[in-house]
Tab-separated table of C-alpha atoms in Angstrom:
chain	number	residue	atom	x	y	z
A	8	MET	CA	58.985	69.756	101.571
A	9	LYS	CA	60.884	71.430	104.359
A	10	ARG	CA	62.652	74.634	103.325
A	11	ARG	CA	66.361	74.715	104.085
A	12	SER	CA	67.730	77.345	106.377
A	13	PRO	CA	69.455	80.294	104.660
A	14	ILE	CA	72.511	79.444	106.740
A	15	HIS	CA	73.200	76.522	104.383
A	16	ALA	CA	73.664	78.961	101.509
A	17	TYR	CA	76.403	80.772	103.431
A	18	LYS	CA	78.011	77.717	105.034
A	19	ARG	CA	80.938	77.422	102.613
A	20	LEU	CA	81.513	81.172	102.635
A	21	LEU	CA	81.408	81.441	106.432
A	22	ALA	CA	83.892	78.584	106.797
A	23	LYS	CA	86.507	80.861	105.212
A	24	ASP	CA	85.734	83.819	107.500
A	25	GLN	CA	88.490	86.412	107.356
A	26	ASP	CA	87.628	89.464	109.405
A	27	TRP	CA	90.681	91.366	108.196
A	28	ASP	CA	89.900	91.115	104.481
A	29	TYR	CA	87.563	93.397	102.517
A	30	ALA	CA	87.155	90.668	99.901
A	31	TYR	CA	85.242	88.605	102.440
A	32	LEU	CA	82.768	91.431	103.025
A	33	ILE	CA	82.269	91.826	99.271
A	34	ALA	CA	81.806	88.055	98.903
A	35	LEU	CA	79.038	88.193	101.523
A	36	GLU	CA	77.377	91.097	99.712
A	37	LYS	CA	77.593	89.266	96.392
A	38	LYS	CA	76.086	86.095	97.861
A	39	LYS	CA	73.213	88.043	99.392
A	40	LEU	CA	72.596	89.946	96.154
A	41	GLN	CA	72.543	86.652	94.237
A	42	ARG	CA	69.964	85.208	96.639
A	43	MET	CA	67.874	88.399	96.468
A	44	HIS	CA	68.097	88.389	92.662
A	45	ASP	CA	66.832	84.816	92.455
A	46	CYS	CA	64.046	85.445	94.981
A	47	ILE	CA	62.771	88.652	93.378
A	48	LYS	CA	63.040	87.179	89.879
A	49	SER	CA	61.052	84.046	90.746
A	50	GLU	CA	58.400	85.618	92.960
A	51	GLY	CA	57.595	88.758	90.984
A	52	HIS	CA	55.691	90.458	93.799
A	53	LEU	CA	57.278	93.887	93.394
A	54	GLU	CA	55.782	96.648	91.298
A	55	ASN	CA	59.023	97.413	89.421
A	56	ASN	CA	60.244	93.814	89.439
A	57	ALA	CA	62.110	93.846	86.102
A	58	ILE	CA	64.065	96.983	86.980
A	59	VAL	CA	65.049	95.680	90.412
A	60	VAL	CA	66.188	92.350	88.967
A	61	ARG	CA	68.200	94.189	86.301
A	62	ASP	CA	69.864	96.514	88.828
A	63	ILE	CA	70.808	93.679	91.171
A	64	ALA	CA	72.251	91.695	88.237
A	65	ILE	CA	74.319	94.740	87.243
A	66	CYS	CA	75.612	95.036	90.815
A	67	ILE	CA	76.649	91.369	90.798
A	68	ARG	CA	78.539	91.853	87.522
A	69	LEU	CA	80.196	95.009	88.861
A	70	ILE	CA	81.384	93.104	91.930
A	71	ASP	CA	82.954	90.544	89.604
A	72	ILE	CA	84.748	93.324	87.724
A	73	PHE	CA	86.278	95.115	90.703
A	74	MET	CA	87.132	91.851	92.449
A	75	GLU	CA	88.964	90.654	89.295
A	76	ASP	CA	86.627	87.699	88.812
A	77	ASP	CA	85.066	88.461	85.433
A	78	ALA	CA	85.701	86.703	82.126
A	79	VAL	CA	87.313	89.738	80.477
A	80	PHE	CA	89.919	90.134	83.213
A	81	ASN	CA	90.654	86.397	83.385
A	82	THR	CA	91.084	86.187	79.603
A	83	TRP	CA	93.430	89.179	79.592
A	84	LEU	CA	95.391	87.788	82.541
A	85	HIS	CA	95.808	84.428	80.830
A	86	GLN	CA	96.890	86.033	77.544
A	87	SER	CA	99.391	88.284	79.290
A	88	PHE	CA	100.939	86.149	81.995
A	89	SER	CA	100.389	82.472	81.194
A	90	GLU	CA	103.856	81.663	79.940
A	91	GLU	CA	106.499	80.048	82.116
A	92	MET	CA	108.734	82.431	84.041
A	93	LYS	CA	112.477	82.156	83.583
A	94	PHE	CA	114.996	83.088	86.250
A	95	SER	CA	118.714	83.655	86.030
A	96	LYS	CA	121.141	83.150	88.880
A	97	LEU	CA	123.052	86.218	90.011
A	98	LYS	CA	126.640	86.261	91.267
A	99	ASP	CA	125.603	86.584	94.918
A	100	GLY	CA	123.485	83.404	94.752
A	101	LEU	CA	120.152	85.168	94.378
A	102	PHE	CA	117.842	84.813	91.405
A	103	ALA	CA	116.399	87.503	89.149
A	104	LEU	CA	113.502	87.335	86.734
A	105	ASP	CA	114.805	86.978	83.180
A	106	ASP	CA	112.293	88.764	80.967
A	107	THR	CA	114.364	88.993	77.781
A	108	GLY	CA	112.165	86.546	75.860
A	109	ARG	CA	108.906	87.491	77.564
A	110	LYS	CA	106.026	88.421	75.330
A	111	PRO	CA	104.493	91.865	75.921
A	112	ILE	CA	101.345	92.320	77.958
A	113	ALA	CA	98.255	91.798	75.820
A	114	ASP	CA	95.978	94.726	75.010
A	115	TYR	CA	92.938	94.860	77.240
A	116	PRO	CA	90.094	93.147	75.341
A	117	VAL	CA	87.376	95.713	76.128
A	118	TYR	CA	87.146	99.437	75.649
A	119	VAL	CA	87.650	101.567	78.755
A	120	ASN	CA	87.026	105.296	78.513
A	121	VAL	CA	90.225	106.896	79.802
A	122	LYS	CA	89.266	110.527	79.194
A	123	ASN	CA	88.117	110.950	82.797
A	124	GLU	CA	90.993	109.086	84.476
A	125	ARG	CA	91.796	112.090	86.679
A	126	ARG	CA	88.415	111.674	88.348
A	127	PHE	CA	89.380	108.226	89.620
A	128	PHE	CA	93.159	108.504	90.059
A	129	ARG	CA	93.579	112.225	90.905
A	130	ALA	CA	96.388	112.135	88.334
A	131	THR	CA	96.855	110.958	84.766
A	132	PRO	CA	98.866	107.732	84.916
A	133	ILE	CA	97.518	106.408	81.610
A	134	ARG	CA	98.243	109.568	79.659
A	135	ASP	CA	101.650	109.904	81.344
A	136	ALA	CA	102.562	106.296	80.525
A	137	GLN	CA	101.433	106.719	76.921
A	138	THR	CA	103.474	109.923	76.622
A	139	ALA	CA	106.536	108.156	78.055
A	140	GLY	CA	106.001	105.196	75.729
A	141	ASP	CA	105.470	102.748	78.613
A	142	ARG	CA	102.817	100.507	77.048
A	143	ASP	CA	102.743	97.972	79.903
A	144	LYS	CA	102.137	100.630	82.559
A	145	ALA	CA	99.392	102.182	80.449
A	146	ILE	CA	97.601	98.841	80.076
A	147	LEU	CA	97.920	98.035	83.782
A	148	SER	CA	96.531	101.485	84.606
A	149	ILE	CA	93.604	100.899	82.223
A	150	VAL	CA	92.830	97.637	84.042
A	151	SER	CA	92.913	99.485	87.361
A	152	LEU	CA	90.737	102.290	85.973
A	153	ARG	CA	88.096	99.778	84.858
A	154	GLN	CA	88.002	98.325	88.359
A	155	GLN	CA	87.749	101.763	89.969
A	156	LYS	CA	84.887	102.706	87.667
A	157	ALA	CA	83.049	99.457	88.443
A	158	LEU	CA	83.464	100.031	92.184
A	159	HIS	CA	82.174	103.597	91.860
A	160	LEU	CA	79.169	102.533	89.774
A	161	TYR	CA	78.354	99.691	92.181
A	162	HIS	CA	78.201	102.084	95.118
A	163	LEU	CA	76.253	104.618	93.074
A	164	ILE	CA	73.565	102.067	92.152
A	165	ARG	CA	73.313	100.958	95.769
A	166	GLU	CA	73.127	104.557	97.005
A	167	TYR	CA	70.286	105.429	94.649
A	168	ASN	CA	68.313	102.195	94.831
A	169	LEU	CA	68.984	100.316	98.046
A	170	LEU	CA	66.028	101.753	99.947
A	171	THR	CA	63.599	101.659	97.026
A	172	TRP	CA	64.221	98.151	95.670
A	173	TRP	CA	61.575	96.709	97.993
A	174	ASP	CA	58.821	99.303	97.595
């Protein structure tokens, strides 16, 4: 059987080429990591095969987290913002969002360590929001902190392992 060209795997992704968007670059990296994961997992020719497969799978999951494409984020987003928005007409003919009956933002469904938030934000937005009693801002900052931590860990794994995965 004739093996298909790797270009076919990227065809759909390349059709949406957006040179100005970082998300496109990350999508290319994720696709390549997925292909490498499947190849290394099925062939098993590396000495530390299980560790490499595990690390690449972690990187793929981390990409999903910082690109807001993981199940936890999507569940939280649906719980928090799935209701219909209501608008009220202002005197000057414009419309404003009417949030009087809006339910509060749902708590984030996973634990995120916020003790080291200053390391990622250079400030303390979560602690400040909690002190001020702004629950919504604190939750949104926790979501952002989780994404920043995933991005940092992704780059850390790649920095330490990229050149040694194929030894």
